[in-house]
mmCIF file of C-alpha atoms in Angstrom:
data_model
loop_
_atom_site.group_PDB
_atom_site.id
_atom_site.type_symbol
_atom_site.label_atom_id
_atom_site.label_comp_id
_atom_site.label_asym_id
_atom_site.label_seq_id
_atom_site.Cartn_x
_atom_site.Cartn_y
_atom_site.Cartn_z
ATOM 1 C CA MET A 1 116.833 148.673 166.152
ATOM 2 C CA ARG A 2 114.898 148.571 162.911
ATOM 3 C CA PRO A 3 114.173 151.850 161.089
ATOM 4 C CA LEU A 4 111.029 153.655 162.223
ATOM 5 C CA ARG A 5 108.648 155.022 159.594
ATOM 6 C CA LEU A 6 106.509 158.131 160.009
ATOM 7 C CA GLY A 7 103.034 158.259 158.467
ATOM 8 C CA VAL A 8 101.369 161.668 158.446
ATOM 9 C CA ASN A 9 97.573 161.896 158.542
ATOM 10 C CA VAL A 10 96.236 164.873 156.569
ATOM 11 C CA ASP A 11 92.539 164.458 157.430
ATOM 12 C CA HIS A 12 92.319 167.769 159.265
ATOM 13 C CA VAL A 13 93.620 169.751 156.337
ATOM 14 C CA ALA A 14 90.426 168.559 154.667
ATOM 15 C CA THR A 15 88.446 169.447 157.816
ATOM 16 C CA LEU A 16 89.642 173.061 157.486
ATOM 17 C CA ARG A 17 88.882 173.134 153.757
ATOM 18 C CA ASN A 18 85.405 171.751 154.264
ATOM 19 C CA ALA A 19 84.574 174.284 156.966
ATOM 20 C CA ARG A 20 84.376 177.007 154.319
ATOM 21 C CA GLY A 21 84.083 175.040 151.095
ATOM 22 C CA GLY A 22 86.179 175.399 147.983
ATOM 23 C CA THR A 23 89.546 173.791 147.412
ATOM 24 C CA HIS A 24 91.886 175.472 149.936
ATOM 25 C CA PRO A 25 93.749 174.172 151.852
ATOM 26 C CA ASP A 26 94.409 171.193 149.636
ATOM 27 C CA PRO A 27 95.095 167.853 151.405
ATOM 28 C CA LEU A 28 97.203 166.715 148.458
ATOM 29 C CA ALA A 29 99.447 169.771 148.785
ATOM 30 C CA ALA A 30 99.777 169.003 152.498
ATOM 31 C CA ALA A 31 100.685 165.394 151.707
ATOM 32 C CA ARG A 32 103.382 166.496 149.300
ATOM 33 C CA ALA A 33 104.798 168.925 151.884
ATOM 34 C CA ALA A 34 104.839 166.264 154.570
ATOM 35 C CA LEU A 35 106.629 163.772 152.314
ATOM 36 C CA ALA A 36 109.207 166.365 151.258
ATOM 37 C CA ALA A 37 109.877 167.091 154.939
ATOM 38 C CA GLY A 38 110.610 163.465 155.841
ATOM 39 C CA ALA A 39 107.325 161.535 156.149
ATOM 40 C CA ASP A 40 107.388 158.023 154.744
ATOM 41 C CA SER A 41 103.682 157.636 153.977
ATOM 42 C CA ILE A 42 100.356 159.468 154.032
ATOM 43 C CA THR A 43 97.332 158.353 156.011
ATOM 44 C CA ILE A 44 93.778 159.376 155.105
ATOM 45 C CA HIS A 45 90.501 158.264 156.690
ATOM 46 C CA LEU A 46 87.537 158.080 154.341
ATOM 47 C CA ARG A 47 84.623 158.172 156.732
ATOM 48 C CA GLU A 48 81.079 157.114 155.936
ATOM 49 C CA ASP A 49 79.855 160.722 156.348
ATOM 50 C CA ARG A 50 82.825 162.203 154.386
ATOM 51 C CA ARG A 51 83.371 164.765 157.154
ATOM 52 C CA HIS A 52 86.942 165.459 156.057
ATOM 53 C CA ILE A 53 88.618 163.364 153.364
ATOM 54 C CA ARG A 54 86.389 162.794 150.344
ATOM 55 C CA ASP A 55 86.419 160.311 147.498
ATOM 56 C CA ALA A 56 87.991 162.844 145.145
ATOM 57 C CA ASP A 57 90.863 163.367 147.624
ATOM 58 C CA CYS A 58 91.566 159.636 147.666
ATOM 59 C CA GLN A 59 91.622 159.484 143.878
ATOM 60 C CA ALA A 60 93.810 162.561 143.550
ATOM 61 C CA MET A 61 96.370 161.241 146.027
ATOM 62 C CA ARG A 62 96.426 157.809 144.453
ATOM 63 C CA ALA A 63 97.096 159.372 141.056
ATOM 64 C CA ALA A 64 99.684 161.887 142.197
ATOM 65 C CA LEU A 65 101.718 160.235 144.966
ATOM 66 C CA THR A 66 104.341 157.530 144.605
ATOM 67 C CA ALA A 67 104.757 157.204 148.371
ATOM 68 C CA PRO A 68 102.595 154.670 150.220
ATOM 69 C CA ILE A 69 99.021 155.693 151.045
ATOM 70 C CA ASN A 70 97.388 154.198 154.130
ATOM 71 C CA LEU A 71 93.604 154.316 153.843
ATOM 72 C CA GLU A 72 91.804 154.118 157.172
ATOM 73 C CA MET A 73 88.307 152.736 156.756
ATOM 74 C CA ALA A 74 85.410 150.973 158.407
ATOM 75 C CA ALA A 75 84.913 147.341 157.477
ATOM 76 C CA THR A 76 81.823 147.963 155.321
ATOM 77 C CA ALA A 77 80.851 146.792 151.868
ATOM 78 C CA GLU A 78 80.986 150.388 150.569
ATOM 79 C CA MET A 79 84.495 150.965 151.850
ATOM 80 C CA GLU A 80 85.683 147.551 150.675
ATOM 81 C CA ALA A 81 84.520 148.377 147.142
ATOM 82 C CA ILE A 82 86.219 151.778 147.196
ATOM 83 C CA ALA A 83 89.467 150.356 148.550
ATOM 84 C CA THR A 84 89.695 147.458 146.118
ATOM 85 C CA ALA A 85 89.139 149.870 143.208
ATOM 86 C CA LEU A 86 91.588 152.442 144.560
ATOM 87 C CA ARG A 87 94.245 149.889 145.608
ATOM 88 C CA PRO A 88 96.259 151.941 148.066
ATOM 89 C CA HIS A 89 99.416 150.472 149.558
ATOM 90 C CA ALA A 90 97.624 149.748 152.812
ATOM 91 C CA CYS A 91 94.225 149.800 154.530
ATOM 92 C CA CYS A 92 93.791 150.078 158.277
ATOM 93 C CA LEU A 93 90.414 148.835 159.493
ATOM 94 C CA VAL A 94 89.084 151.011 162.304
ATOM 95 C CA PRO A 95 85.880 151.191 164.323
ATOM 96 C CA GLU A 96 83.651 154.061 163.278
ATOM 97 C CA ARG A 97 80.585 155.744 164.762
ATOM 98 C CA ARG A 98 78.871 158.765 163.191
ATOM 99 C CA ALA A 99 78.670 160.677 166.486
ATOM 100 C CA GLU A 100 82.342 160.383 167.442
ATOM 101 C CA LEU A 101 84.705 163.314 166.986
ATOM 102 C CA THR A 102 87.646 160.979 166.355
ATOM 103 C CA THR A 103 88.238 157.246 166.467
ATOM 104 C CA GLU A 104 87.460 156.067 169.979
ATOM 105 C CA GLY A 105 89.392 152.957 170.966
ATOM 106 C CA GLY A 106 90.416 149.921 169.019
ATOM 107 C CA LEU A 107 88.496 147.513 166.835
ATOM 108 C CA ASP A 108 86.974 144.440 168.465
ATOM 109 C CA ALA A 109 88.683 141.930 166.166
ATOM 110 C CA ALA A 110 87.945 139.006 168.484
ATOM 111 C CA GLY A 111 84.239 139.791 168.740
ATOM 112 C CA HIS A 112 83.687 140.614 165.071
ATOM 113 C CA ALA A 113 85.935 138.047 163.408
ATOM 114 C CA GLU A 114 83.123 136.626 161.267
ATOM 115 C CA SER A 115 82.336 139.987 159.640
ATOM 116 C CA LEU A 116 85.957 141.109 159.409
ATOM 117 C CA ALA A 117 87.325 137.968 157.760
ATOM 118 C CA PRO A 118 85.794 138.473 154.259
ATOM 119 C CA VAL A 119 86.807 142.160 154.170
ATOM 120 C CA ILE A 120 90.394 141.338 155.126
ATOM 121 C CA ALA A 121 90.472 138.539 152.534
ATOM 122 C CA ALA A 122 89.116 140.794 149.768
ATOM 123 C CA LEU A 123 91.593 143.579 150.510
ATOM 124 C CA GLY A 124 94.470 141.118 150.667
ATOM 125 C CA ALA A 125 93.428 139.583 147.337
ATOM 126 C CA ALA A 126 93.645 143.081 145.839
ATOM 127 C CA GLY A 127 97.272 143.311 146.925
ATOM 128 C CA ILE A 128 96.588 145.667 149.830
ATOM 129 C CA ARG A 129 98.415 145.349 153.154
ATOM 130 C CA VAL A 130 95.747 145.113 155.821
ATOM 131 C CA SER A 131 96.240 146.371 159.353
ATOM 132 C CA LEU A 132 93.793 146.421 162.255
ATOM 133 C CA PHE A 133 93.586 149.323 164.724
ATOM 134 C CA LEU A 134 93.551 147.649 168.125
ATOM 135 C CA ASP A 135 93.835 148.439 171.800
ATOM 136 C CA PRO A 136 96.990 146.899 173.340
ATOM 137 C CA ASP A 137 95.111 143.733 174.307
ATOM 138 C CA LEU A 138 96.741 140.364 173.644
ATOM 139 C CA ARG A 139 93.397 138.730 172.895
ATOM 140 C CA GLN A 140 92.760 141.238 170.128
ATOM 141 C CA VAL A 141 96.292 140.916 168.764
ATOM 142 C CA GLU A 142 95.943 137.155 168.552
ATOM 143 C CA ALA A 143 92.587 137.525 166.791
ATOM 144 C CA ALA A 144 94.258 139.797 164.198
ATOM 145 C CA ALA A 145 96.816 137.104 163.482
ATOM 146 C CA ARG A 146 94.130 134.470 163.026
ATOM 147 C CA LEU A 147 92.305 136.763 160.653
ATOM 148 C CA GLY A 148 95.380 137.116 158.455
ATOM 149 C CA ALA A 149 96.134 140.801 159.090
ATOM 150 C CA ARG A 150 99.667 141.744 158.026
ATOM 151 C CA ALA A 151 99.959 144.543 160.592
ATOM 152 C CA VAL A 152 98.454 145.841 163.814
ATOM 153 C CA GLU A 153 98.285 149.531 164.679
ATOM 154 C CA LEU A 154 98.165 149.884 168.442
ATOM 155 C CA HIS A 155 95.808 152.549 169.757
ATOM 156 C CA THR A 156 97.913 154.949 171.856
ATOM 157 C CA GLY A 157 95.136 157.324 172.880
ATOM 158 C CA THR A 158 94.707 155.992 176.425
ATOM 159 C CA PHE A 159 98.466 156.154 176.956
ATOM 160 C CA CYS A 160 98.699 159.738 175.677
ATOM 161 C CA GLU A 161 95.829 160.904 177.895
ATOM 162 C CA ALA A 162 97.147 159.218 181.069
ATOM 163 C CA GLY A 163 99.651 160.667 183.508
ATOM 164 C CA GLY A 164 102.072 159.424 186.156
ATOM 165 C CA ASP A 165 101.865 155.739 187.056
ATOM 166 C CA ALA A 166 98.885 155.234 184.769
ATOM 167 C CA ARG A 167 100.936 156.336 181.777
ATOM 168 C CA ARG A 168 103.736 153.949 182.729
ATOM 169 C CA ARG A 169 101.252 151.095 182.986
ATOM 170 C CA GLU A 170 99.805 151.925 179.584
ATOM 171 C CA LEU A 171 103.285 152.082 178.071
ATOM 172 C CA ASP A 172 104.024 148.642 179.533
ATOM 173 C CA ARG A 173 100.812 147.330 177.951
ATOM 174 C CA LEU A 174 101.810 148.771 174.609
ATOM 175 C CA ALA A 175 105.271 147.248 174.819
ATOM 176 C CA GLU A 176 103.872 143.828 175.697
ATOM 177 C CA ALA A 177 101.345 144.002 172.855
ATOM 178 C CA ALA A 178 104.069 145.105 170.412
ATOM 179 C CA ARG A 179 106.202 142.123 171.340
ATOM 180 C CA ARG A 180 103.250 139.790 170.728
ATOM 181 C CA VAL A 181 102.442 141.392 167.373
ATOM 182 C CA ASP A 182 106.055 140.918 166.282
ATOM 183 C CA ALA A 183 106.180 137.333 167.566
ATOM 184 C CA LEU A 184 103.065 136.488 165.550
ATOM 185 C CA GLY A 185 104.767 137.683 162.354
ATOM 186 C CA MET A 186 102.871 140.952 161.872
ATOM 187 C CA GLU A 187 104.208 144.498 161.609
ATOM 188 C CA CYS A 188 103.570 146.639 164.678
ATOM 189 C CA HIS A 189 102.432 150.218 164.105
ATOM 190 C CA ALA A 190 101.144 152.754 166.653
ATOM 191 C CA GLY A 191 99.135 155.943 166.622
ATOM 192 C CA HIS A 192 96.511 158.277 168.051
ATOM 193 C CA GLY A 193 97.236 161.344 170.099
ATOM 194 C CA LEU A 194 101.015 161.224 169.750
ATOM 195 C CA ASP A 195 103.067 164.428 170.052
ATOM 196 C CA TYR A 196 106.689 165.482 170.518
ATOM 197 C CA ASP A 197 106.674 164.177 174.105
ATOM 198 C CA THR A 198 104.892 160.861 173.644
ATOM 199 C CA ALA A 199 106.212 159.762 170.248
ATOM 200 C CA PRO A 200 109.754 159.136 171.591
ATOM 201 C CA LEU A 201 108.397 156.748 174.207
ATOM 202 C CA LEU A 202 106.787 154.669 171.485
ATOM 203 C CA ALA A 203 109.872 154.966 169.313
ATOM 204 C CA ALA A 204 111.839 153.318 172.110
ATOM 205 C CA ILE A 205 109.783 150.093 171.755
ATOM 206 C CA PRO A 206 111.938 148.129 169.295
ATOM 207 C CA GLU A 207 109.089 146.109 167.766
ATOM 208 C CA VAL A 208 107.219 149.271 166.627
ATOM 209 C CA VAL A 209 108.139 150.029 163.017
ATOM 210 C CA GLU A 210 105.685 152.804 162.143
ATOM 211 C CA LEU A 211 104.059 155.756 163.902
ATOM 212 C CA ASN A 212 100.991 157.436 162.351
ATOM 213 C CA ILE A 213 100.448 160.999 163.520
ATOM 214 C CA GLY A 214 97.937 163.561 162.293
ATOM 215 C CA HIS A 215 96.035 165.923 164.564
ATOM 216 C CA PHE A 216 99.075 167.128 166.497
ATOM 217 C CA LEU A 217 101.157 167.817 163.384
ATOM 218 C CA ILE A 218 98.388 169.660 161.562
ATOM 219 C CA GLY A 219 97.684 171.703 164.696
ATOM 220 C CA GLN A 220 101.379 172.488 165.227
ATOM 221 C CA ALA A 221 101.621 173.516 161.599
ATOM 222 C CA LEU A 222 99.482 176.569 162.427
ATOM 223 C CA PHE A 223 102.430 177.894 164.456
ATOM 224 C CA ASP A 224 105.497 176.414 162.802
ATOM 225 C CA GLY A 225 104.409 175.361 159.302
ATOM 226 C CA LEU A 226 103.822 171.762 158.264
ATOM 227 C CA PRO A 227 107.329 171.038 156.923
ATOM 228 C CA ALA A 228 108.925 172.297 160.143
ATOM 229 C CA ALA A 229 106.521 170.273 162.314
ATOM 230 C CA VAL A 230 107.193 167.079 160.310
ATOM 231 C CA ARG A 231 110.959 167.649 160.354
ATOM 232 C CA ARG A 232 110.901 168.113 164.136
ATOM 233 C CA MET A 233 108.825 164.957 164.616
ATOM 234 C CA ARG A 234 111.208 163.068 162.363
ATOM 235 C CA ALA A 235 114.151 164.338 164.444
ATOM 236 C CA VAL A 236 112.389 163.372 167.690
ATOM 237 C CA MET A 237 111.837 159.848 166.416
ATOM 238 C CA ASP A 238 115.319 159.472 164.972
ATOM 239 C CA GLY A 239 116.835 160.764 168.180
ATOM 240 C CA VAL A 240 115.599 157.556 169.799
ATOM 241 C CA ARG A 241 116.119 155.204 166.875
ATOM 242 C CA ARG A 242 118.546 156.120 164.137
ATOM 243 C CA PRO A 243 117.507 154.791 160.709
#
């Protein structure tokens, strides 16, 4: 199987910093630690309300890191302008509501194609790889291909929260969607809610080439340290698919 990349989301390092103010803990320091421990890229979500990652964090990481940065963002004019100026390696377009605690479900690419198309085109013209965060729904995957997205990140939250037969059904949906993403010539990524138990199940889907994991790793870092948590996740993934 193809190598499997690990993207580490450091948003919640910023959440902890912002709870008290000041500069500690520093998301950039966390990003460096994650990369040194085996992460392939860093994911950050610049939200409209700046509840965790802030503009200065994005600029600091872009200036300091040579590894790919994946900027999660809503498809708004403000975020498009920020992204095209920043020029990260990749942008993942996600749905966003002010009241939500975390991203809830995938983007409706099929229903919002008209508004998404110019944002995707502008990001692509700036040399940014565009991915769409989607539920494992073939209609949405096919809409992403029509819109010119280069990747799809499958939302794994429903799968991670399910148990028993429901989890198996969700895993089957993810596998089917991953095959369709690959067949349409896009990269297949996956993320949301993954941990040491669920990540290997996604790693076993051969079409998935990248997992993006944040909340679990930052939470586990409280007990084990971030480098140890990232190394263990890397080992869990590689145990299923050797690079």
